[in-house]
mmCIF file with all atom_site columns, C-alpha atoms in Angstrom:
data_model
loop_
_atom_site.group_PDB
_atom_site.id
_atom_site.type_symbol
_atom_site.label_atom_id
_atom_site.label_alt_id
_atom_site.label_comp_id
_atom_site.label_asym_id
_atom_site.label_entity_id
_atom_site.label_seq_id
_atom_site.pdbx_PDB_ins_code
_atom_site.Cartn_x
_atom_site.Cartn_y
_atom_site.Cartn_z
_atom_site.occupancy
_atom_site.B_iso_or_equiv
_atom_site.pdbx_formal_charge
_atom_site.auth_seq_id
_atom_site.auth_comp_id
_atom_site.auth_asym_id
_atom_site.auth_atom_id
_atom_site.pdbx_PDB_model_num
ATOM 1   C CA . LYS A 1 1   ? 135.179 -7.970  161.408 1.00 54.00 ? 1   LYS A CA 1
ATOM 2   C CA . ASP A 1 2   ? 133.214 -10.401 159.220 1.00 64.00 ? 2   ASP A CA 1
ATOM 3   C CA . GLU A 1 3   ? 135.297 -13.526 158.674 1.00 80.00 ? 3   GLU A CA 1
ATOM 4   C CA . SER A 1 4   ? 132.615 -15.659 157.070 1.00 89.00 ? 4   SER A CA 1
ATOM 5   C CA . PHE A 1 5   ? 133.123 -17.063 153.606 1.00 92.00 ? 5   PHE A CA 1
ATOM 6   C CA . THR A 1 6   ? 131.456 -19.431 151.159 1.00 94.00 ? 6   THR A CA 1
ATOM 7   C CA . THR A 1 7   ? 132.997 -22.533 149.626 1.00 94.00 ? 7   THR A CA 1
ATOM 8   C CA . LYS A 1 8   ? 131.953 -24.294 146.442 1.00 96.00 ? 8   LYS A CA 1
ATOM 9   C CA . TRP A 1 9   ? 132.455 -28.048 146.115 1.00 95.00 ? 9   TRP A CA 1
ATOM 10  C CA . THR A 1 10  ? 132.302 -30.068 142.904 1.00 96.00 ? 10  THR A CA 1
ATOM 11  C CA . LEU A 1 11  ? 132.242 -33.863 143.197 1.00 95.00 ? 11  LEU A CA 1
ATOM 12  C CA . GLY A 1 12  ? 132.712 -36.523 140.528 1.00 94.00 ? 12  GLY A CA 1
ATOM 13  C CA . ILE A 1 13  ? 133.843 -40.067 139.821 1.00 91.00 ? 13  ILE A CA 1
ATOM 14  C CA . TYR A 1 14  ? 137.010 -41.047 137.958 1.00 82.00 ? 14  TYR A CA 1
ATOM 15  C CA . GLY A 1 15  ? 137.597 -44.781 137.715 1.00 74.00 ? 15  GLY A CA 1
ATOM 16  C CA . LYS A 1 16  ? 137.282 -46.063 141.296 1.00 77.00 ? 16  LYS A CA 1
ATOM 17  C CA . SER A 1 17  ? 137.997 -42.676 142.852 1.00 84.00 ? 17  SER A CA 1
ATOM 18  C CA . LEU A 1 18  ? 135.803 -39.925 144.211 1.00 90.00 ? 18  LEU A CA 1
ATOM 19  C CA . THR A 1 19  ? 137.106 -36.638 142.789 1.00 93.00 ? 19  THR A CA 1
ATOM 20  C CA . PHE A 1 20  ? 136.532 -33.207 144.246 1.00 94.00 ? 20  PHE A CA 1
ATOM 21  C CA . SER A 1 21  ? 137.425 -29.579 143.753 1.00 95.00 ? 21  SER A CA 1
ATOM 22  C CA . VAL A 1 22  ? 136.784 -26.788 146.230 1.00 95.00 ? 22  VAL A CA 1
ATOM 23  C CA . SER A 1 23  ? 137.152 -23.017 146.132 1.00 96.00 ? 23  SER A CA 1
ATOM 24  C CA . ALA A 1 24  ? 136.348 -20.100 148.445 1.00 95.00 ? 24  ALA A CA 1
ATOM 25  C CA . ASP A 1 25  ? 135.130 -16.587 147.712 1.00 94.00 ? 25  ASP A CA 1
ATOM 26  C CA . LYS A 1 26  ? 137.394 -14.896 150.306 1.00 93.00 ? 26  LYS A CA 1
ATOM 27  C CA . PRO A 1 27  ? 141.099 -15.427 151.174 1.00 94.00 ? 27  PRO A CA 1
ATOM 28  C CA . LEU A 1 28  ? 140.463 -16.447 154.786 1.00 93.00 ? 28  LEU A CA 1
ATOM 29  C CA . VAL A 1 29  ? 141.374 -20.146 154.816 1.00 92.00 ? 29  VAL A CA 1
ATOM 30  C CA . HIS A 1 30  ? 144.492 -21.006 156.843 1.00 92.00 ? 30  HIS A CA 1
ATOM 31  C CA . GLN A 1 31  ? 144.530 -24.753 156.199 1.00 92.00 ? 31  GLN A CA 1
ATOM 32  C CA . MET A 1 32  ? 142.520 -27.458 154.503 1.00 91.00 ? 32  MET A CA 1
ATOM 33  C CA . ARG A 1 33  ? 142.611 -31.085 155.593 1.00 86.00 ? 33  ARG A CA 1
ATOM 34  C CA . LEU A 1 34  ? 140.941 -34.035 153.922 1.00 80.00 ? 34  LEU A CA 1
ATOM 35  C CA . GLY A 1 35  ? 140.392 -35.693 157.283 1.00 74.00 ? 35  GLY A CA 1
ATOM 36  C CA . GLY A 1 36  ? 140.719 -39.364 158.111 1.00 69.00 ? 36  GLY A CA 1
ATOM 37  C CA . VAL A 1 37  ? 138.774 -42.561 157.675 1.00 67.00 ? 37  VAL A CA 1
ATOM 38  C CA . ALA A 1 38  ? 135.822 -42.764 160.078 1.00 64.00 ? 38  ALA A CA 1
ATOM 39  C CA . ALA A 1 39  ? 135.833 -46.529 160.565 1.00 65.00 ? 39  ALA A CA 1
ATOM 40  C CA . PRO A 1 40  ? 136.039 -48.359 163.916 1.00 69.00 ? 40  PRO A CA 1
ATOM 41  C CA . LEU A 1 41  ? 138.433 -51.004 162.569 1.00 75.00 ? 41  LEU A CA 1
ATOM 42  C CA . ARG A 1 42  ? 141.258 -49.711 160.417 1.00 78.00 ? 42  ARG A CA 1
ATOM 43  C CA . LYS A 1 43  ? 144.973 -50.118 160.027 1.00 81.00 ? 43  LYS A CA 1
ATOM 44  C CA . THR A 1 44  ? 147.284 -47.375 158.819 1.00 80.00 ? 44  THR A CA 1
ATOM 45  C CA . ILE A 1 45  ? 150.044 -48.715 156.587 1.00 75.00 ? 45  ILE A CA 1
ATOM 46  C CA . HIS A 1 46  ? 153.317 -46.850 156.251 1.00 71.00 ? 46  HIS A CA 1
ATOM 47  C CA . THR A 1 47  ? 154.171 -46.721 152.557 1.00 66.00 ? 47  THR A CA 1
ATOM 48  C CA . PRO A 1 48  ? 157.667 -45.526 151.583 1.00 57.00 ? 48  PRO A CA 1
ATOM 49  C CA . TYR A 1 49  ? 157.768 -42.707 148.996 1.00 56.00 ? 49  TYR A CA 1
ATOM 50  C CA . PHE A 1 50  ? 154.014 -42.194 149.289 1.00 62.00 ? 50  PHE A CA 1
ATOM 51  C CA . GLY A 1 51  ? 153.180 -38.827 150.822 1.00 60.00 ? 51  GLY A CA 1
ATOM 52  C CA . ASP A 1 52  ? 149.755 -39.708 152.240 1.00 62.00 ? 52  ASP A CA 1
ATOM 53  C CA . GLN A 1 53  ? 148.623 -42.541 154.473 1.00 72.00 ? 53  GLN A CA 1
ATOM 54  C CA . LEU A 1 54  ? 147.295 -45.801 153.083 1.00 81.00 ? 54  LEU A CA 1
ATOM 55  C CA . VAL A 1 55  ? 144.559 -47.257 155.283 1.00 85.00 ? 55  VAL A CA 1
ATOM 56  C CA . TYR A 1 56  ? 143.213 -50.811 155.307 1.00 87.00 ? 56  TYR A CA 1
ATOM 57  C CA . LEU A 1 57  ? 139.576 -51.436 156.263 1.00 86.00 ? 57  LEU A CA 1
ATOM 58  C CA . PRO A 1 58  ? 139.387 -55.120 157.305 1.00 86.00 ? 58  PRO A CA 1
ATOM 59  C CA . ALA A 1 59  ? 135.584 -55.206 157.559 1.00 83.00 ? 59  ALA A CA 1
ATOM 60  C CA . ASN A 1 60  ? 135.337 -54.247 153.877 1.00 81.00 ? 60  ASN A CA 1
ATOM 61  C CA . ARG A 1 61  ? 138.639 -55.764 152.774 1.00 85.00 ? 61  ARG A CA 1
ATOM 62  C CA . LEU A 1 62  ? 139.443 -52.466 151.102 1.00 85.00 ? 62  LEU A CA 1
ATOM 63  C CA . PHE A 1 63  ? 142.430 -50.158 150.951 1.00 87.00 ? 63  PHE A CA 1
ATOM 64  C CA . THR A 1 64  ? 141.811 -46.434 150.797 1.00 86.00 ? 64  THR A CA 1
ATOM 65  C CA . CYS A 1 65  ? 143.848 -43.288 150.417 1.00 85.00 ? 65  CYS A CA 1
ATOM 66  C CA . ARG A 1 66  ? 143.198 -39.615 149.742 1.00 85.00 ? 66  ARG A CA 1
ATOM 67  C CA . ARG A 1 67  ? 145.422 -37.130 148.003 1.00 85.00 ? 67  ARG A CA 1
ATOM 68  C CA . LEU A 1 68  ? 145.445 -33.509 146.940 1.00 88.00 ? 68  LEU A CA 1
ATOM 69  C CA . ASP A 1 69  ? 146.401 -32.652 143.362 1.00 86.00 ? 69  ASP A CA 1
ATOM 70  C CA . TRP A 1 70  ? 149.389 -30.346 143.788 1.00 81.00 ? 70  TRP A CA 1
ATOM 71  C CA . THR A 1 71  ? 149.181 -29.255 140.129 1.00 81.00 ? 71  THR A CA 1
ATOM 72  C CA . PHE A 1 72  ? 145.824 -27.608 140.927 1.00 86.00 ? 72  PHE A CA 1
ATOM 73  C CA . SER A 1 73  ? 146.558 -26.289 144.419 1.00 91.00 ? 73  SER A CA 1
ATOM 74  C CA . ASN A 1 74  ? 146.690 -22.590 145.277 1.00 92.00 ? 74  ASN A CA 1
ATOM 75  C CA . ALA A 1 75  ? 148.268 -23.294 148.672 1.00 91.00 ? 75  ALA A CA 1
ATOM 76  C CA . SER A 1 76  ? 151.657 -22.278 150.073 1.00 87.00 ? 76  SER A CA 1
ATOM 77  C CA . ASN A 1 77  ? 152.315 -25.956 150.754 1.00 82.00 ? 77  ASN A CA 1
ATOM 78  C CA . ALA A 1 78  ? 150.184 -28.909 149.587 1.00 78.00 ? 78  ALA A CA 1
ATOM 79  C CA . ASP A 1 79  ? 152.133 -31.910 150.868 1.00 70.00 ? 79  ASP A CA 1
ATOM 80  C CA . GLY A 1 80  ? 149.355 -33.914 152.532 1.00 72.00 ? 80  GLY A CA 1
ATOM 81  C CA . ASP A 1 81  ? 147.355 -30.999 153.952 1.00 84.00 ? 81  ASP A CA 1
ATOM 82  C CA . ALA A 1 82  ? 146.988 -27.690 152.127 1.00 91.00 ? 82  ALA A CA 1
ATOM 83  C CA . ARG A 1 83  ? 148.454 -24.809 154.107 1.00 89.00 ? 83  ARG A CA 1
ATOM 84  C CA . TYR A 1 84  ? 147.719 -21.186 153.207 1.00 92.00 ? 84  TYR A CA 1
ATOM 85  C CA . ASP A 1 85  ? 150.409 -19.027 154.816 1.00 90.00 ? 85  ASP A CA 1
ATOM 86  C CA . LYS A 1 86  ? 150.347 -15.247 154.788 1.00 88.00 ? 86  LYS A CA 1
ATOM 87  C CA . LYS A 1 87  ? 152.204 -13.588 151.932 1.00 87.00 ? 87  LYS A CA 1
ATOM 88  C CA . THR A 1 88  ? 154.602 -10.680 152.354 1.00 84.00 ? 88  THR A CA 1
ATOM 89  C CA . ASP A 1 89  ? 151.685 -8.240  152.105 1.00 86.00 ? 89  ASP A CA 1
ATOM 90  C CA . GLY A 1 90  ? 149.821 -10.020 154.924 1.00 85.00 ? 90  GLY A CA 1
ATOM 91  C CA . THR A 1 91  ? 147.121 -11.573 152.727 1.00 90.00 ? 91  THR A CA 1
ATOM 92  C CA . ARG A 1 92  ? 146.519 -15.204 151.810 1.00 92.00 ? 92  ARG A CA 1
ATOM 93  C CA . ASN A 1 93  ? 145.726 -16.872 148.505 1.00 93.00 ? 93  ASN A CA 1
ATOM 94  C CA . LEU A 1 94  ? 142.141 -17.841 147.785 1.00 95.00 ? 94  LEU A CA 1
ATOM 95  C CA . LEU A 1 95  ? 141.366 -21.468 148.574 1.00 95.00 ? 95  LEU A CA 1
ATOM 96  C CA . ALA A 1 96  ? 141.557 -23.620 145.433 1.00 95.00 ? 96  ALA A CA 1
ATOM 97  C CA . GLU A 1 97  ? 142.112 -27.362 145.783 1.00 95.00 ? 97  GLU A CA 1
ATOM 98  C CA . ALA A 1 98  ? 141.309 -30.589 143.987 1.00 94.00 ? 98  ALA A CA 1
ATOM 99  C CA . GLY A 1 99  ? 142.017 -34.206 144.765 1.00 90.00 ? 99  GLY A CA 1
ATOM 100 C CA . TYR A 1 100 ? 141.004 -37.833 144.975 1.00 88.00 ? 100 TYR A CA 1
ATOM 101 C CA . ILE A 1 101 ? 139.647 -40.283 147.535 1.00 88.00 ? 101 ILE A CA 1
ATOM 102 C CA . ALA A 1 102 ? 140.286 -43.780 146.236 1.00 86.00 ? 102 ALA A CA 1
ATOM 103 C CA . PHE A 1 103 ? 139.287 -47.299 147.263 1.00 86.00 ? 103 PHE A CA 1
ATOM 104 C CA . SER A 1 104 ? 140.615 -50.626 146.009 1.00 83.00 ? 104 SER A CA 1
ATOM 105 C CA . HIS A 1 105 ? 140.954 -54.270 147.016 1.00 81.00 ? 105 HIS A CA 1
ATOM 106 C CA . THR A 1 106 ? 144.542 -54.105 145.746 1.00 74.00 ? 106 THR A CA 1
ATOM 107 C CA . PRO A 1 107 ? 146.884 -51.327 146.951 1.00 69.00 ? 107 PRO A CA 1
ATOM 108 C CA . GLY A 1 108 ? 148.912 -51.635 143.747 1.00 62.00 ? 108 GLY A CA 1
ATOM 109 C CA . GLU A 1 109 ? 146.054 -49.932 141.892 1.00 64.00 ? 109 GLU A CA 1
ATOM 110 C CA . PHE A 1 110 ? 147.062 -46.643 143.524 1.00 64.00 ? 110 PHE A CA 1
ATOM 111 C CA . TRP A 1 111 ? 150.102 -46.779 141.209 1.00 62.00 ? 111 TRP A CA 1
ATOM 112 C CA . GLY A 1 112 ? 147.654 -46.546 138.332 1.00 65.00 ? 112 GLY A CA 1
ATOM 113 C CA . ILE A 1 113 ? 148.299 -45.615 134.701 1.00 71.00 ? 113 ILE A CA 1
ATOM 114 C CA . THR A 1 114 ? 146.601 -42.357 133.655 1.00 72.00 ? 114 THR A CA 1
ATOM 115 C CA . GLY A 1 115 ? 143.485 -43.135 131.648 1.00 71.00 ? 115 GLY A CA 1
ATOM 116 C CA . GLY A 1 116 ? 144.587 -46.748 131.161 1.00 77.00 ? 116 GLY A CA 1
ATOM 117 C CA . SER A 1 117 ? 147.382 -45.985 128.681 1.00 87.00 ? 117 SER A CA 1
ATOM 118 C CA . PHE A 1 118 ? 151.116 -45.267 128.806 1.00 91.00 ? 118 PHE A CA 1
ATOM 119 C CA . ALA A 1 119 ? 150.539 -42.614 126.125 1.00 90.00 ? 119 ALA A CA 1
ATOM 120 C CA . ASN A 1 120 ? 148.225 -40.702 128.486 1.00 89.00 ? 120 ASN A CA 1
ATOM 121 C CA . ASP A 1 121 ? 151.043 -40.523 131.018 1.00 90.00 ? 121 ASP A CA 1
ATOM 122 C CA . GLY A 1 122 ? 153.037 -38.889 128.229 1.00 91.00 ? 122 GLY A CA 1
ATOM 123 C CA . ASP A 1 123 ? 150.332 -36.224 128.048 1.00 90.00 ? 123 ASP A CA 1
ATOM 124 C CA . VAL A 1 124 ? 150.781 -35.681 131.795 1.00 86.00 ? 124 VAL A CA 1
ATOM 125 C CA . LEU A 1 125 ? 154.499 -35.039 131.237 1.00 90.00 ? 125 LEU A CA 1
ATOM 126 C CA . ARG A 1 126 ? 153.720 -32.512 128.520 1.00 91.00 ? 126 ARG A CA 1
ATOM 127 C CA . SER A 1 127 ? 151.291 -30.778 130.890 1.00 87.00 ? 127 SER A CA 1
ATOM 128 C CA . LEU A 1 128 ? 153.999 -30.555 133.564 1.00 85.00 ? 128 LEU A CA 1
ATOM 129 C CA . LYS A 1 129 ? 156.299 -29.008 130.983 1.00 90.00 ? 129 LYS A CA 1
ATOM 130 C CA . ASP A 1 130 ? 153.598 -26.457 130.155 1.00 90.00 ? 130 ASP A CA 1
ATOM 131 C CA . TYR A 1 131 ? 153.353 -25.630 133.870 1.00 81.00 ? 131 TYR A CA 1
ATOM 132 C CA . GLY A 1 132 ? 157.039 -24.702 133.773 1.00 86.00 ? 132 GLY A CA 1
ATOM 133 C CA . VAL A 1 133 ? 158.510 -27.869 135.299 1.00 85.00 ? 133 VAL A CA 1
ATOM 134 C CA . ASP A 1 134 ? 161.750 -28.218 133.342 1.00 90.00 ? 134 ASP A CA 1
ATOM 135 C CA . HIS A 1 135 ? 163.786 -30.754 135.316 1.00 90.00 ? 135 HIS A CA 1
ATOM 136 C CA . ILE A 1 136 ? 162.356 -34.218 136.072 1.00 89.00 ? 136 ILE A CA 1
ATOM 137 C CA . GLY A 1 137 ? 163.958 -37.630 136.415 1.00 89.00 ? 137 GLY A CA 1
ATOM 138 C CA . ILE A 1 138 ? 161.545 -40.541 135.890 1.00 90.00 ? 138 ILE A CA 1
ATOM 139 C CA . ILE A 1 139 ? 161.897 -44.195 136.918 1.00 89.00 ? 139 ILE A CA 1
ATOM 140 C CA . TYR A 1 140 ? 158.695 -45.698 135.515 1.00 90.00 ? 140 TYR A CA 1
ATOM 141 C CA . HIS A 1 141 ? 157.688 -48.629 137.707 1.00 84.00 ? 141 HIS A CA 1
ATOM 142 C CA . THR A 1 142 ? 154.486 -50.247 136.491 1.00 85.00 ? 142 THR A CA 1
ATOM 143 C CA . TRP A 1 143 ? 154.917 -51.133 132.819 1.00 90.00 ? 143 TRP A CA 1
ATOM 144 C CA . GLN A 1 144 ? 155.973 -54.791 132.619 1.00 91.00 ? 144 GLN A CA 1
ATOM 145 C CA . ARG A 1 145 ? 154.319 -57.421 130.448 1.00 92.00 ? 145 ARG A CA 1
ATOM 146 C CA . TYR A 1 146 ? 152.604 -59.183 133.366 1.00 90.00 ? 146 TYR A CA 1
ATOM 147 C CA . GLY A 1 147 ? 152.481 -56.279 135.809 1.00 84.00 ? 147 GLY A CA 1
ATOM 148 C CA . TYR A 1 148 ? 154.829 -54.976 138.475 1.00 81.00 ? 148 TYR A CA 1
ATOM 149 C CA . ASP A 1 149 ? 157.063 -57.597 140.136 1.00 81.00 ? 149 ASP A CA 1
ATOM 150 C CA . ILE A 1 150 ? 155.316 -60.527 138.437 1.00 86.00 ? 150 ILE A CA 1
ATOM 151 C CA . LYS A 1 151 ? 156.923 -63.380 136.436 1.00 89.00 ? 151 LYS A CA 1
ATOM 152 C CA . LEU A 1 152 ? 160.385 -61.844 136.510 1.00 87.00 ? 152 LEU A CA 1
ATOM 153 C CA . PRO A 1 153 ? 162.568 -61.488 134.493 1.00 89.00 ? 153 PRO A CA 1
ATOM 154 C CA . ASP A 1 154 ? 160.028 -61.460 131.621 1.00 91.00 ? 154 ASP A CA 1
ATOM 155 C CA . HIS A 1 155 ? 159.457 -57.708 131.413 1.00 91.00 ? 155 HIS A CA 1
ATOM 156 C CA . VAL A 1 156 ? 158.892 -57.257 127.696 1.00 91.00 ? 156 VAL A CA 1
ATOM 157 C CA . PRO A 1 157 ? 156.880 -56.460 125.731 1.00 94.00 ? 157 PRO A CA 1
ATOM 158 C CA . ALA A 1 158 ? 155.279 -53.563 127.603 1.00 94.00 ? 158 ALA A CA 1
ATOM 159 C CA . ASN A 1 159 ? 151.965 -54.531 129.182 1.00 93.00 ? 159 ASN A CA 1
ATOM 160 C CA . PRO A 1 160 ? 149.334 -54.744 126.403 1.00 93.00 ? 160 PRO A CA 1
ATOM 161 C CA . LYS A 1 161 ? 146.664 -53.803 128.947 1.00 90.00 ? 161 LYS A CA 1
ATOM 162 C CA . TRP A 1 162 ? 148.017 -50.234 128.868 1.00 89.00 ? 162 TRP A CA 1
ATOM 163 C CA . GLY A 1 163 ? 148.807 -49.923 125.175 1.00 93.00 ? 163 GLY A CA 1
ATOM 164 C CA . GLY A 1 164 ? 151.852 -52.156 124.739 1.00 94.00 ? 164 GLY A CA 1
ATOM 165 C CA . ASP A 1 165 ? 155.063 -51.107 123.055 1.00 95.00 ? 165 ASP A CA 1
ATOM 166 C CA . ASP A 1 166 ? 153.494 -48.446 120.816 1.00 95.00 ? 166 ASP A CA 1
ATOM 167 C CA . ALA A 1 167 ? 152.011 -46.538 123.749 1.00 93.00 ? 167 ALA A CA 1
ATOM 168 C CA . MET A 1 168 ? 155.270 -46.965 125.687 1.00 94.00 ? 168 MET A CA 1
ATOM 169 C CA . ARG A 1 169 ? 157.183 -45.443 122.754 1.00 95.00 ? 169 ARG A CA 1
ATOM 170 C CA . ALA A 1 170 ? 154.784 -42.484 122.840 1.00 94.00 ? 170 ALA A CA 1
ATOM 171 C CA . LEU A 1 171 ? 155.486 -42.050 126.552 1.00 94.00 ? 171 LEU A CA 1
ATOM 172 C CA . GLY A 1 172 ? 159.240 -42.202 125.992 1.00 95.00 ? 172 GLY A CA 1
ATOM 173 C CA . GLN A 1 173 ? 158.998 -39.700 123.146 1.00 96.00 ? 173 GLN A CA 1
ATOM 174 C CA . ALA A 1 174 ? 157.004 -37.319 125.335 1.00 95.00 ? 174 ALA A CA 1
ATOM 175 C CA . ALA A 1 175 ? 159.718 -37.475 128.011 1.00 95.00 ? 175 ALA A CA 1
ATOM 176 C CA . LYS A 1 176 ? 162.394 -36.846 125.368 1.00 96.00 ? 176 LYS A CA 1
ATOM 177 C CA . ASP A 1 177 ? 160.468 -33.910 123.886 1.00 96.00 ? 177 ASP A CA 1
ATOM 178 C CA . CYS A 1 178 ? 160.174 -32.377 127.362 1.00 95.00 ? 178 CYS A CA 1
ATOM 179 C CA . GLY A 1 179 ? 163.874 -32.830 128.047 1.00 95.00 ? 179 GLY A CA 1
ATOM 180 C CA . TYR A 1 180 ? 163.202 -35.168 130.981 1.00 95.00 ? 180 TYR A CA 1
ATOM 181 C CA . LEU A 1 181 ? 165.419 -38.067 132.054 1.00 94.00 ? 181 LEU A CA 1
ATOM 182 C CA . PHE A 1 182 ? 163.414 -41.264 131.559 1.00 94.00 ? 182 PHE A CA 1
ATOM 183 C CA . SER A 1 183 ? 164.059 -44.873 132.531 1.00 93.00 ? 183 SER A CA 1
ATOM 184 C CA . LEU A 1 184 ? 162.123 -48.081 133.156 1.00 93.00 ? 184 LEU A CA 1
ATOM 185 C CA . HIS A 1 185 ? 162.227 -50.026 136.401 1.00 89.00 ? 185 HIS A CA 1
ATOM 186 C CA . GLU A 1 186 ? 163.725 -53.422 135.615 1.00 87.00 ? 186 GLU A CA 1
ATOM 187 C CA . ASN A 1 187 ? 164.915 -56.496 137.489 1.00 83.00 ? 187 ASN A CA 1
ATOM 188 C CA . TYR A 1 188 ? 166.980 -59.056 135.632 1.00 78.00 ? 188 TYR A CA 1
ATOM 189 C CA . VAL A 1 189 ? 168.406 -60.655 138.793 1.00 79.00 ? 189 VAL A CA 1
ATOM 190 C CA . ASP A 1 190 ? 165.352 -62.414 140.233 1.00 84.00 ? 190 ASP A CA 1
ATOM 191 C CA . MET A 1 191 ? 163.764 -65.334 138.399 1.00 86.00 ? 191 MET A CA 1
ATOM 192 C CA . TYR A 1 192 ? 160.266 -66.469 139.342 1.00 87.00 ? 192 TYR A CA 1
ATOM 193 C CA . PRO A 1 193 ? 159.171 -70.085 138.790 1.00 87.00 ? 193 PRO A CA 1
ATOM 194 C CA . ASP A 1 194 ? 155.986 -68.948 136.977 1.00 89.00 ? 194 ASP A CA 1
ATOM 195 C CA . ALA A 1 195 ? 157.928 -66.930 134.374 1.00 90.00 ? 195 ALA A CA 1
ATOM 196 C CA . PRO A 1 196 ? 157.721 -68.381 130.836 1.00 92.00 ? 196 PRO A CA 1
ATOM 197 C CA . SER A 1 197 ? 161.502 -68.131 130.550 1.00 91.00 ? 197 SER A CA 1
ATOM 198 C CA . TYR A 1 198 ? 162.169 -69.905 133.852 1.00 90.00 ? 198 TYR A CA 1
ATOM 199 C CA . ASP A 1 199 ? 165.165 -72.205 133.577 1.00 90.00 ? 199 ASP A CA 1
ATOM 200 C CA . GLU A 1 200 ? 166.297 -74.231 136.574 1.00 87.00 ? 200 GLU A CA 1
ATOM 201 C CA . SER A 1 201 ? 169.860 -74.366 135.269 1.00 87.00 ? 201 SER A CA 1
ATOM 202 C CA . SER A 1 202 ? 170.097 -70.556 135.308 1.00 85.00 ? 202 SER A CA 1
ATOM 203 C CA . ILE A 1 203 ? 169.580 -70.253 139.062 1.00 85.00 ? 203 ILE A CA 1
ATOM 204 C CA . ALA A 1 204 ? 172.658 -69.234 141.044 1.00 79.00 ? 204 ALA A CA 1
ATOM 205 C CA . LEU A 1 205 ? 173.645 -71.763 143.736 1.00 79.00 ? 205 LEU A CA 1
ATOM 206 C CA . LEU A 1 206 ? 175.255 -71.400 147.128 1.00 76.00 ? 206 LEU A CA 1
ATOM 207 C CA . ALA A 1 207 ? 178.323 -73.360 148.119 1.00 78.00 ? 207 ALA A CA 1
ATOM 208 C CA . ASP A 1 208 ? 176.135 -76.109 149.633 1.00 84.00 ? 208 ASP A CA 1
ATOM 209 C CA . GLY A 1 209 ? 174.219 -76.512 146.351 1.00 82.00 ? 209 GLY A CA 1
ATOM 210 C CA . LYS A 1 210 ? 171.059 -74.759 147.552 1.00 84.00 ? 210 LYS A CA 1
ATOM 211 C CA . LYS A 1 211 ? 169.439 -72.084 145.404 1.00 82.00 ? 211 LYS A CA 1
ATOM 212 C CA . TYR A 1 212 ? 170.537 -68.533 146.065 1.00 76.00 ? 212 TYR A CA 1
ATOM 213 C CA . PRO A 1 213 ? 167.450 -66.853 147.610 1.00 76.00 ? 213 PRO A CA 1
ATOM 214 C CA . ALA A 1 214 ? 166.028 -63.601 146.267 1.00 70.00 ? 214 ALA A CA 1
ATOM 215 C CA . TRP A 1 215 ? 164.994 -60.743 148.542 1.00 65.00 ? 215 TRP A CA 1
ATOM 216 C CA . TYR A 1 216 ? 161.913 -61.286 150.685 1.00 59.00 ? 216 TYR A CA 1
ATOM 217 C CA . ASN A 1 217 ? 159.132 -58.720 151.143 1.00 53.00 ? 217 ASN A CA 1
ATOM 218 C CA . PRO A 1 218 ? 156.720 -59.894 153.892 1.00 55.00 ? 218 PRO A CA 1
ATOM 219 C CA . GLU A 1 219 ? 154.201 -57.158 152.993 1.00 48.00 ? 219 GLU A CA 1
ATOM 220 C CA . GLU A 1 220 ? 153.645 -58.783 149.598 1.00 48.00 ? 220 GLU A CA 1
ATOM 221 C CA . THR A 1 221 ? 153.136 -62.265 151.040 1.00 44.00 ? 221 THR A CA 1
ATOM 222 C CA . THR A 1 222 ? 149.536 -63.485 151.111 1.00 42.00 ? 222 THR A CA 1
ATOM 223 C CA . PRO A 1 223 ? 148.225 -66.279 153.360 1.00 37.00 ? 223 PRO A CA 1
#
């Protein structure tokens, strides 16, 4: 039995990411894996709520990750690897996958805004609705005036780099039109000394008069 098949790859560049799509002419693929980073010195970083591995390349001082686009996938399961299980009739779906391989000096860039605008993320929500996704709850993290977790508690106005308040309103309207629950990630408990609104007298004190410390994230601490 001939089990050979041909695949077609299309490569491109989007921002700082290598994009790809791949398809096959016969339904013979059992699994597709994007592979790992072929570098002698690398460190895999566990990232909560992020399905794929984030890898640090110390020689290049770069972070990298790779991810399949589940909205394009034809697989039975596309969480990390793409798995093509047999269907009830014994056949498999044709291979059809797309995804991204990204590199950045700052891992926070992997939380990027679509096309550099909040409004474009609204278009993504409308696309999900068109795909038949009717129930979504959104906590939108990276939107603040100075960026995520910077100069708290000065969140507003929405970051002008990504369209400011007008583009944020468009995003919120898109979520409302789709019937999705939508909220913004906020923190009005911590106060950073570099925030324009910083006020020493507003800091909570412990019984001994020392300042009440905020939470500490060692992964965000730089030498």
